[in-house]
């Protein structure tokens, strides 16, 4: 039986050098996300949310501490195996939509399937675009879509591979407040339908009510209460 994915980050420390000074952005951050769980992580701008998301998603090695996915130590894998794990098991949604401008929505959503060599890319992409309410926009290019529609395409692209875990970094940061709400509701319901776990990081406290669990990044650690 597939018991889904459990992502765990233990005592993560990450510093950046800034001139002569060293800034310790993450200072023993510990977090666990269970299969199918929607976790929202809050923190002010500059608190290290993006850094933590990158470390947990296998994109940036911490100075110390560990990240494991169902017991596999992510940073003990070779670069090639780690990037294969990301492509197969994770979906990503960022503030900037990162769509390819020369391709239609339908083609953009097929890209991760092409990369994985999966069959029926076109049919699967069309299904997911329909799920995010864009059946009537499939053949449009990004420039012909609103910001909210572009982010829905990015949501479809993140979910089309049926990832076990979705990482969303300020996904509504580039949207006005009315399209932000509809995009966020779309994201949460599509992720819940797919039964993926999700880490959503944001500085906007409004989205907490959508979560199973709310956490706070404070002084480089993950806390269950705001300061
Ligand atoms: N690659 C980097 N090099 C140097 N400093 C960085 C780098 N990435 C992030 N920082 C610094 O780390 C701190 C946290 O950044 P970030 O994780 O982006 O925070 P948040 O996403 O919460 O706004 C900031 O002070 C930022 O300037
Ligand atoms: Mg950030």
Tab-separated table of C-alpha atoms and ligand atoms in Angstrom:
chain	number	residue	atom	x	y	z
A	1	UNK	CA	0.000	0.000	0.000
A	2	UNK	CA	1.210	3.502	-0.775
A	3	UNK	CA	1.297	5.286	2.535
A	4	UNK	CA	2.205	8.603	0.917
A	5	UNK	CA	5.092	10.835	1.702
A	6	UNK	CA	6.449	12.173	4.917
A	7	UNK	CA	8.911	15.016	4.604
A	8	UNK	CA	11.073	15.798	7.554
A	9	UNK	CA	13.651	18.514	8.173
A	10	UNK	CA	15.732	18.183	11.347
A	11	UNK	CA	17.710	20.970	13.039
A	12	UNK	CA	18.467	22.757	9.798
A	13	UNK	CA	21.135	25.435	9.924
A	14	UNK	CA	21.926	27.676	6.973
A	15	UNK	CA	24.049	30.819	6.909
A	16	UNK	CA	24.898	33.286	4.201
A	17	UNK	CA	27.994	35.425	4.006
A	18	UNK	CA	27.393	39.120	3.540
A	19	UNK	CA	30.708	40.954	3.194
A	20	UNK	CA	32.610	40.159	6.398
A	21	UNK	CA	29.498	39.185	8.319
A	22	UNK	CA	27.723	35.836	8.358
A	23	UNK	CA	23.951	35.808	8.677
A	24	UNK	CA	22.491	32.648	10.190
A	25	UNK	CA	19.131	32.539	8.400
A	26	UNK	CA	18.071	29.109	9.662
A	27	UNK	CA	19.145	28.220	13.170
A	28	UNK	CA	17.924	24.732	13.997
A	29	UNK	CA	14.639	24.679	12.041
A	30	UNK	CA	12.716	21.416	12.473
A	31	UNK	CA	9.538	20.564	10.577
A	32	UNK	CA	7.589	17.454	9.536
A	33	UNK	CA	4.887	17.333	6.882
A	34	UNK	CA	2.720	14.229	6.584
A	35	UNK	CA	1.102	12.732	3.527
A	36	UNK	CA	-1.831	14.814	2.347
A	37	UNK	CA	-1.246	17.559	4.892
A	38	UNK	CA	-1.557	21.264	4.063
A	39	UNK	CA	0.958	23.256	6.104
A	40	UNK	CA	1.171	27.035	5.914
A	41	UNK	CA	4.417	28.592	7.140
A	42	UNK	CA	4.318	32.278	7.995
A	43	UNK	CA	7.175	34.647	8.561
A	44	UNK	CA	7.982	38.244	7.755
A	45	UNK	CA	9.882	39.120	4.627
A	46	UNK	CA	13.544	38.170	5.030
A	47	UNK	CA	12.896	35.618	7.793
A	48	UNK	CA	14.212	32.711	5.723
A	49	UNK	CA	11.029	31.110	4.367
A	50	UNK	CA	12.331	30.716	0.823
A	51	UNK	CA	15.635	29.391	2.136
A	52	UNK	CA	13.842	26.759	4.235
A	53	UNK	CA	11.586	25.767	1.332
A	54	UNK	CA	14.620	25.341	-0.927
A	55	UNK	CA	16.438	23.249	1.689
A	56	UNK	CA	13.382	21.006	2.253
A	57	UNK	CA	12.787	20.602	-1.479
A	58	UNK	CA	16.315	19.377	-2.131
A	59	UNK	CA	17.351	22.552	-3.952
A	60	UNK	CA	19.869	23.920	-1.460
A	61	UNK	CA	22.079	21.969	0.894
A	62	UNK	CA	21.995	23.128	4.523
A	63	UNK	CA	25.207	23.748	6.502
A	64	UNK	CA	24.020	21.163	9.003
A	65	UNK	CA	20.883	19.231	9.848
A	66	UNK	CA	19.112	16.766	7.611
A	67	UNK	CA	16.172	16.441	5.265
A	68	UNK	CA	14.511	13.117	4.654
A	69	UNK	CA	11.713	11.911	2.437
A	70	UNK	CA	10.156	8.703	3.723
A	71	UNK	CA	13.360	7.977	5.548
A	72	UNK	CA	15.721	8.667	2.636
A	73	UNK	CA	18.326	11.304	3.446
A	74	UNK	CA	17.876	13.756	0.571
A	75	UNK	CA	21.367	15.264	0.660
A	76	UNK	CA	23.123	11.895	0.758
A	77	UNK	CA	21.748	11.203	-2.730
A	78	UNK	CA	23.849	12.075	-5.771
A	79	UNK	CA	22.853	15.302	-7.553
A	80	UNK	CA	21.332	13.241	-10.358
A	81	UNK	CA	19.230	11.083	-8.047
A	82	UNK	CA	18.149	14.096	-6.016
A	83	UNK	CA	16.969	15.950	-9.094
A	84	UNK	CA	15.142	12.851	-10.300
A	85	UNK	CA	13.392	12.628	-6.931
A	86	UNK	CA	12.363	16.286	-7.257
A	87	UNK	CA	10.979	15.782	-10.739
A	88	UNK	CA	9.099	12.615	-9.853
A	89	UNK	CA	7.774	13.436	-6.397
A	90	UNK	CA	7.629	17.205	-6.002
A	91	UNK	CA	5.679	20.025	-7.617
A	92	UNK	CA	6.719	23.686	-7.396
A	93	UNK	CA	4.759	26.935	-7.577
A	94	UNK	CA	6.604	30.224	-7.231
A	95	UNK	CA	5.622	33.863	-7.058
A	96	UNK	CA	6.707	34.362	-10.656
A	97	UNK	CA	4.822	32.015	-12.911
A	98	UNK	CA	7.845	30.985	-15.019
A	99	UNK	CA	5.812	29.911	-18.038
A	100	UNK	CA	7.482	29.592	-21.428
A	101	UNK	CA	6.149	32.501	-23.457
A	102	UNK	CA	6.344	30.786	-26.841
A	103	UNK	CA	4.197	27.861	-25.740
A	104	UNK	CA	0.467	27.521	-25.136
A	105	UNK	CA	-0.943	26.773	-21.690
A	106	UNK	CA	-1.470	23.170	-22.790
A	107	UNK	CA	2.149	22.814	-23.885
A	108	UNK	CA	3.501	24.465	-20.735
A	109	UNK	CA	1.623	21.953	-18.595
A	110	UNK	CA	2.953	19.030	-20.640
A	111	UNK	CA	6.623	19.956	-20.099
A	112	UNK	CA	7.128	18.013	-16.824
A	113	UNK	CA	5.490	14.948	-18.383
A	114	UNK	CA	7.761	15.162	-21.431
A	115	UNK	CA	10.758	15.406	-19.086
A	116	UNK	CA	9.670	12.235	-17.291
A	117	UNK	CA	8.862	10.443	-20.531
A	118	UNK	CA	5.270	9.832	-19.437
A	119	UNK	CA	2.609	8.752	-21.884
A	120	UNK	CA	-0.550	10.671	-22.790
A	121	UNK	CA	0.973	14.032	-21.834
A	122	UNK	CA	-1.555	15.999	-23.832
A	123	UNK	CA	-4.580	14.227	-22.357
A	124	UNK	CA	-3.313	14.529	-18.778
A	125	UNK	CA	-2.404	18.199	-19.200
A	126	UNK	CA	-5.859	18.949	-20.611
A	127	UNK	CA	-7.491	17.215	-17.648
A	128	UNK	CA	-5.545	19.203	-15.075
A	129	UNK	CA	-6.151	22.486	-16.899
A	130	UNK	CA	-9.840	21.707	-16.792
A	131	UNK	CA	-9.526	21.005	-13.068
A	132	UNK	CA	-8.117	24.513	-12.483
A	133	UNK	CA	-10.883	26.112	-14.534
A	134	UNK	CA	-8.925	26.803	-17.718
A	135	UNK	CA	-10.545	24.452	-20.225
A	136	UNK	CA	-11.358	27.487	-22.377
A	137	UNK	CA	-7.805	28.886	-22.258
A	138	UNK	CA	-5.693	25.848	-23.181
A	139	UNK	CA	-4.468	27.172	-26.502
A	140	UNK	CA	-3.636	30.650	-25.244
A	141	UNK	CA	-0.073	31.755	-24.698
A	142	UNK	CA	0.946	33.257	-21.349
A	143	UNK	CA	0.815	36.834	-22.712
A	144	UNK	CA	-2.849	36.290	-23.591
A	145	UNK	CA	-3.731	35.288	-20.029
A	146	UNK	CA	-4.303	37.321	-16.868
A	147	UNK	CA	-1.871	36.973	-13.955
A	148	UNK	CA	-4.334	34.780	-12.088
A	149	UNK	CA	-4.822	32.560	-15.131
A	150	UNK	CA	-1.056	32.263	-15.613
A	151	UNK	CA	-0.655	31.145	-12.023
A	152	UNK	CA	-3.423	28.559	-12.537
A	153	UNK	CA	-1.433	27.220	-15.485
A	154	UNK	CA	1.588	27.023	-13.167
A	155	UNK	CA	-0.553	25.163	-10.601
A	156	UNK	CA	-1.643	22.712	-13.301
A	157	UNK	CA	1.998	22.274	-14.354
A	158	UNK	CA	2.989	21.540	-10.744
A	159	UNK	CA	0.215	18.952	-10.265
A	160	UNK	CA	0.208	17.191	-13.623
A	161	UNK	CA	2.871	14.683	-12.561
A	162	UNK	CA	0.783	13.783	-9.477
A	163	UNK	CA	3.517	14.826	-7.047
A	164	UNK	CA	3.462	13.568	-3.474
A	165	UNK	CA	4.520	16.961	-2.196
A	166	UNK	CA	3.822	20.490	-3.465
A	167	UNK	CA	6.017	23.456	-2.507
A	168	UNK	CA	4.421	26.868	-2.974
A	169	UNK	CA	6.450	30.022	-2.305
A	170	UNK	CA	4.315	33.184	-2.054
A	171	UNK	CA	2.148	31.933	-4.929
A	172	UNK	CA	-0.081	35.008	-4.892
A	173	UNK	CA	2.661	37.571	-4.356
A	174	UNK	CA	2.295	38.977	-7.876
A	175	UNK	CA	-1.525	39.103	-7.936
A	176	UNK	CA	-4.123	41.658	-6.919
A	177	UNK	CA	-6.202	40.676	-3.906
A	178	UNK	CA	-9.278	39.400	-5.756
A	179	UNK	CA	-7.370	37.114	-8.121
A	180	UNK	CA	-5.144	36.130	-5.172
A	181	UNK	CA	-8.138	34.663	-3.324
A	182	UNK	CA	-9.399	32.712	-6.287
A	183	UNK	CA	-5.930	31.401	-7.149
A	184	UNK	CA	-5.296	30.378	-3.539
A	185	UNK	CA	-8.640	28.563	-3.309
A	186	UNK	CA	-7.887	26.860	-6.603
A	187	UNK	CA	-4.443	25.803	-5.386
A	188	UNK	CA	-5.698	24.430	-2.082
A	189	UNK	CA	-8.600	22.481	-3.559
A	190	UNK	CA	-6.508	21.062	-6.407
A	191	UNK	CA	-3.781	20.000	-3.952
A	192	UNK	CA	-6.369	18.436	-1.632
A	193	UNK	CA	-7.989	16.564	-4.535
A	194	UNK	CA	-4.617	15.174	-5.524
A	195	UNK	CA	-3.922	14.078	-1.950
A	196	UNK	CA	-0.455	15.639	-2.042
A	197	UNK	CA	1.192	17.129	0.991
A	198	UNK	CA	1.832	20.855	0.675
A	199	UNK	CA	4.152	23.413	2.195
A	200	UNK	CA	2.891	26.899	1.451
A	201	UNK	CA	5.105	29.742	2.624
A	202	UNK	CA	3.816	33.277	2.771
A	203	UNK	CA	4.016	36.494	4.746
A	204	UNK	CA	0.248	36.954	4.299
A	205	UNK	CA	-1.628	35.802	7.429
A	206	UNK	CA	-4.888	35.693	5.459
A	207	UNK	CA	-4.141	32.192	4.132
A	208	UNK	CA	-3.851	30.484	7.509
A	209	UNK	CA	-7.474	29.384	7.539
A	210	UNK	CA	-6.861	27.182	4.493
A	211	UNK	CA	-4.272	25.094	6.349
A	212	UNK	CA	-4.411	21.900	8.371
A	213	UNK	CA	-1.555	23.328	10.384
A	214	UNK	CA	-0.011	26.780	10.692
A	215	UNK	CA	3.639	27.282	11.633
A	216	UNK	CA	5.811	30.358	12.110
A	217	UNK	CA	9.436	30.917	11.167
A	218	UNK	CA	10.915	32.980	13.978
A	219	UNK	CA	14.612	33.643	14.529
A	220	UNK	CA	15.532	30.801	12.213
A	221	UNK	CA	13.351	28.192	13.909
A	222	UNK	CA	9.930	26.756	13.201
A	223	UNK	CA	7.462	27.541	15.994
A	224	UNK	CA	3.824	26.576	16.548
A	225	UNK	CA	2.894	29.972	18.036
A	226	UNK	CA	3.529	33.476	16.704
A	227	UNK	CA	5.929	35.601	18.731
B	1	LIG	N1	21.837	33.341	-1.914
B	1	LIG	C1	21.884	34.211	-0.901
B	1	LIG	N2	23.024	34.867	-0.587
B	1	LIG	C2	23.100	35.725	0.446
B	1	LIG	N3	22.039	36.007	1.253
B	1	LIG	C3	20.882	35.408	1.001
B	1	LIG	C4	20.727	34.481	-0.085
B	1	LIG	N4	19.440	34.025	-0.081
B	1	LIG	C5	18.827	34.638	0.954
B	1	LIG	N5	19.678	35.475	1.593
B	1	LIG	C6	19.359	36.275	2.783
B	1	LIG	O1	18.769	35.413	3.745
B	1	LIG	C7	17.690	36.064	4.413
B	1	LIG	C8	16.407	35.247	4.231
B	1	LIG	O2	16.026	35.235	2.878
B	1	LIG	P1	14.761	34.451	2.344
B	1	LIG	O3	14.899	33.013	2.684
B	1	LIG	O4	14.604	34.797	0.917
B	1	LIG	O5	13.589	35.073	3.231
B	1	LIG	P2	12.005	35.168	2.969
B	1	LIG	O6	11.656	34.184	1.898
B	1	LIG	O7	11.369	34.849	4.295
B	1	LIG	O8	11.721	36.569	2.549
B	1	LIG	C9	17.601	37.455	3.825
B	1	LIG	O9	18.305	38.322	4.680
B	1	LIG	C10	18.308	37.316	2.500
B	1	LIG	O10	18.886	38.520	2.111
B	2	LIG	MG1	10.764	34.399	0.091
